[in-house]
Amino acid sequence: MISRRMLLVLVGVVLAILVGLDFTVEHHGAFGIDGTPGFAAWYGFIGAVVAIVLAEGWGRIFRRPEDQRDD
Amino acid sequence: MIEHFGPVSPAFVLIAAGLVLPFFRGRLQDALFVLAPLLALALVWVLPDGSAGPVDWLGLQLTPLAVDGVARLFGTAFAIAAAVGALYALDQKNVVERASALVYAGSAQGIVFAGDLVTLFAFWEVMAIASTLVILSNGAEKAGLRYALIHVLGGVLLFAGIVAAVAEGGTAIRVMRADSVGHWLILAGVLVNAGAPPLSAWVADAYPRASWSGTVFLSSFTTKAAVLVLIRLFPGEQALLWFGLIMAIYGLIYALLENDIRRLLSYSIVGQVGFMVVAVGIGSPLALAAASVHAFAHILYKALLMMAAGSVMRATGTTRLTELGGIARSLPLTSAAFLVGGFALAAMPFTAGFVSKSAIMQALADDKAALPWFVLTAVSAGSFLYVGLKLPWFALFRPASPRPIILAPRRSMQAAMLLVCTALLLLGCFPNLLVAVAPGISEVRVLTADHILFQFQLLAASGFCFVLLLQLFLPHVAITRDTDWLWRKLPAVVLAKLETIRQALQRLAKGIRQQIELENGGFKPFRSRSLLNAGNWRTGDIALWATALLGLFLLIAAL
């Protein structure tokens, strides 16, 4: 069983390779910035972090015990 | 009259099959259940383009059957969903669910091939009734009633809007703008079925209450039929952009917070329909084609995910992530279905979802719609978190002692899941198969190096975030308060408040009465009782006589 830290390194390496490859292909960005190498990597990371932070915040306010489930 | 209807509509085949199904037993019933959707699928493809009719009915021009490319695409998706749903449900012996599922599938075809607003509305209502029966057949009475009420409300809005539209420009289905009360009513009625805010909570409230097999049908038809009607009536409507964006974000956040797999997938329906609604709001030919193709792919992968969830529920008795874990070993095919369906939803390259989502994103890029493009790209990264990572990790792979398997998945269930898995991968590897049924997306760059790399980076970054912040993804035994609080809890709160006010007033009145009695030397004020005698007609009697008089008046008028 691999540890979480190792998995993190593994995914990080995969991501780095993908970004490296991204420098070798021709881009067809429509808005400028989306055509720069590695855009999807950093934007995807920020998007995912924002999503989970938003969800966590929303959950802190509106999460309730399961009282409505069985009717 | 029959010759006026011309070729047989797939809708009538399915509805008729659903109505006669309870009279058959055993194998014969099974055969009817699976073959009727296949016959409908064949009809979708042999019907010639163009419309049959019009038929004159009560002074209205009706076109019950109108065939075009969009109708064929949606009709194909609905027929496939019904066929694999029926195959999957062969072990479901509940006749009410089977019959209403077929009628439900038929009503969806009816909406697809409706050539006028009145036919559309008729099938819309059949759909509401049949889908309610699918929920009720599982014994979920309260949830079924809530579902029915929401759809009655949507139906009333749609009906009022259609009456206004027919008065204004006849029964023809035509492109509208949300510029008059009538058109807004139609838009609102359709958006209720699409799962748009503020009533969006009905999706996650109702769908998980159906049986393990019923949810597969529910996840396929209602919301996507609404998308088709939006494509027909409101292409390019600006308001849809905002509705769609809110739906995409709402679906994402609630799915991320959800613990129950089937509720999670229901929220995810709203999120994915949001993508389609945004595309309809853009309104360019590419965007509309992209919305249709995304609906097609979504019907397939969401049916697959719901089948996998149903299989887990049937096998282990639960779909809560907190109670699952490590079931990949005991349910390998179901787990593979979760992965393929989840990857398709997250638009992993070489799945059908990648083709359809690429089409939507390119439509946004071509239209220079920067805000929707950047928001939906971020939502795409986020949706991989819940369906491609959170769900598989906590349900399938997390080290845990897996729950015992009570009922192993049947062959028919496995066959249905395998079929859809294959279809999703085939369509993903050969996008031209999808282009053949939706020529509108032929210009989309799908399997190009930069595009594939883009998507893999997005997903890998999302995966990195998941491993990094794993603690935040731990499922909780809880639900997140949703807009259904407005109609499920608020009335009780208001009634409780009113009750305390009433009691306070009663105490006050009692005090005053005692005061009056004291002033009258202890006598009760009896005048009020004699007044009551003047009103000795009961309300029921009055209503009865009023009805009788009205009836008499009608009779006289008719003579």
GROMACS .gro file of N, CA and C in nm, chain B residues 5 7 9-10 47-53 62-72 109-116 119 173 228 232:
model
  102
   76PHE      N    1  -5.288   1.029  -3.887
   76PHE     CA    2  -5.169   1.023  -3.804
   76PHE      C    3  -5.049   0.966  -3.880
   78PRO      N    4  -4.753   0.760  -4.009
   78PRO     CA    5  -4.666   0.660  -3.947
   78PRO      C    6  -4.686   0.656  -3.796
   80SER      N    7  -4.602   0.670  -3.416
   80SER     CA    8  -4.503   0.739  -3.334
   80SER      C    9  -4.444   0.641  -3.232
   81PRO      N   10  -4.312   0.652  -3.206
   81PRO     CA   11  -4.251   0.567  -3.101
   81PRO      C   12  -4.322   0.587  -2.968
  118LEU      N   13  -3.860   0.638  -3.932
  118LEU     CA   14  -3.954   0.746  -3.963
  118LEU      C   15  -3.889   0.846  -4.058
  119PRO      N   16  -3.958   0.883  -4.164
  119PRO     CA   17  -3.901   0.981  -4.256
  119PRO      C   18  -3.902   1.122  -4.196
  120ASP      N   19  -3.809   1.205  -4.239
  120ASP     CA   20  -3.808   1.344  -4.193
  120ASP      C   21  -3.938   1.412  -4.236
  121GLY      N   22  -3.972   1.517  -4.163
  121GLY     CA   23  -4.094   1.591  -4.196
  121GLY      C   24  -4.204   1.557  -4.098
  122SER      N   25  -4.321   1.619  -4.117
  122SER     CA   26  -4.426   1.601  -4.019
  122SER      C   27  -4.551   1.541  -4.082
  123ALA      N   28  -4.620   1.461  -4.000
  123ALA     CA   29  -4.749   1.406  -4.042
  123ALA      C   30  -4.858   1.499  -3.991
  124GLY      N   31  -4.960   1.514  -4.065
  124GLY     CA   32  -5.067   1.603  -4.022
  124GLY      C   33  -5.069   1.729  -4.105
  133LEU      N   34  -5.311   2.035  -3.485
  133LEU     CA   35  -5.216   1.952  -3.412
  133LEU      C   36  -5.126   1.874  -3.509
  134THR      N   37  -5.000   1.862  -3.471
  134THR     CA   38  -4.904   1.781  -3.547
  134THR      C   39  -4.840   1.684  -3.450
  135PRO      N   40  -4.900   1.565  -3.433
  135PRO     CA   41  -4.850   1.476  -3.328
  135PRO      C   42  -4.712   1.417  -3.358
  136LEU      N   43  -4.671   1.422  -3.485
  136LEU     CA   44  -4.545   1.357  -3.519
  136LEU      C   45  -4.467   1.445  -3.615
  137ALA      N   46  -4.356   1.501  -3.568
  137ALA     CA   47  -4.270   1.583  -3.654
  137ALA      C   48  -4.126   1.534  -3.633
  138VAL      N   49  -4.061   1.493  -3.741
  138VAL     CA   50  -3.929   1.430  -3.730
  138VAL      C   51  -3.822   1.522  -3.789
  139ASP      N   52  -3.716   1.545  -3.714
  139ASP     CA   53  -3.598   1.613  -3.770
  139ASP      C   54  -3.473   1.556  -3.700
  140GLY      N   55  -3.358   1.611  -3.733
  140GLY     CA   56  -3.233   1.555  -3.681
  140GLY      C   57  -3.225   1.559  -3.529
  141VAL      N   58  -3.264   1.673  -3.470
  141VAL     CA   59  -3.257   1.685  -3.324
  141VAL      C   60  -3.350   1.584  -3.258
  142ALA      N   61  -3.472   1.572  -3.316
  142ALA     CA   62  -3.568   1.476  -3.260
  142ALA      C   63  -3.512   1.335  -3.266
  143ARG      N   64  -3.446   1.302  -3.378
  143ARG     CA   65  -3.393   1.167  -3.394
  143ARG      C   66  -3.281   1.140  -3.292
  180GLN      N   67  -4.064   1.027  -2.562
  180GLN     CA   68  -4.063   1.024  -2.710
  180GLN      C   69  -4.170   1.118  -2.765
  181GLY      N   70  -4.285   1.123  -2.697
  181GLY     CA   71  -4.393   1.211  -2.742
  181GLY      C   72  -4.349   1.356  -2.744
  182ILE      N   73  -4.274   1.397  -2.641
  182ILE     CA   74  -4.225   1.535  -2.636
  182ILE      C   75  -4.124   1.557  -2.748
  183VAL      N   76  -4.038   1.458  -2.770
  183VAL     CA   77  -3.935   1.471  -2.873
  183VAL      C   78  -3.998   1.494  -3.011
  184PHE      N   79  -4.103   1.416  -3.040
  184PHE     CA   80  -4.159   1.421  -3.175
  184PHE      C   81  -4.283   1.510  -3.185
  185ALA      N   82  -4.314   1.585  -3.078
  185ALA     CA   83  -4.432   1.672  -3.083
  185ALA      C   84  -4.410   1.783  -3.185
  186GLY      N   85  -4.508   1.805  -3.270
  186GLY     CA   86  -4.495   1.910  -3.371
  186GLY      C   87  -4.572   2.036  -3.336
  187ASP      N   88  -4.637   2.038  -3.222
  187ASP     CA   89  -4.711   2.158  -3.182
  187ASP      C   90  -4.714   2.167  -3.030
  190THR      N   91  -4.975   1.922  -2.830
  190THR     CA   92  -4.926   1.784  -2.817
  190THR      C   93  -4.813   1.779  -2.714
  244ILE      N   94  -4.481   2.509  -3.289
  244ILE     CA   95  -4.361   2.522  -3.207
  244ILE      C   96  -4.267   2.618  -3.279
  299LEU      N   97  -3.440   1.959  -2.450
  299LEU     CA   98  -3.484   1.958  -2.590
  299LEU      C   99  -3.586   2.068  -2.616
  303ARG      N  100  -3.578   2.389  -2.871
  303ARG     CA  101  -3.682   2.420  -2.970
  303ARG      C  102  -3.740   2.559  -2.953
   0.00000   0.00000   0.00000
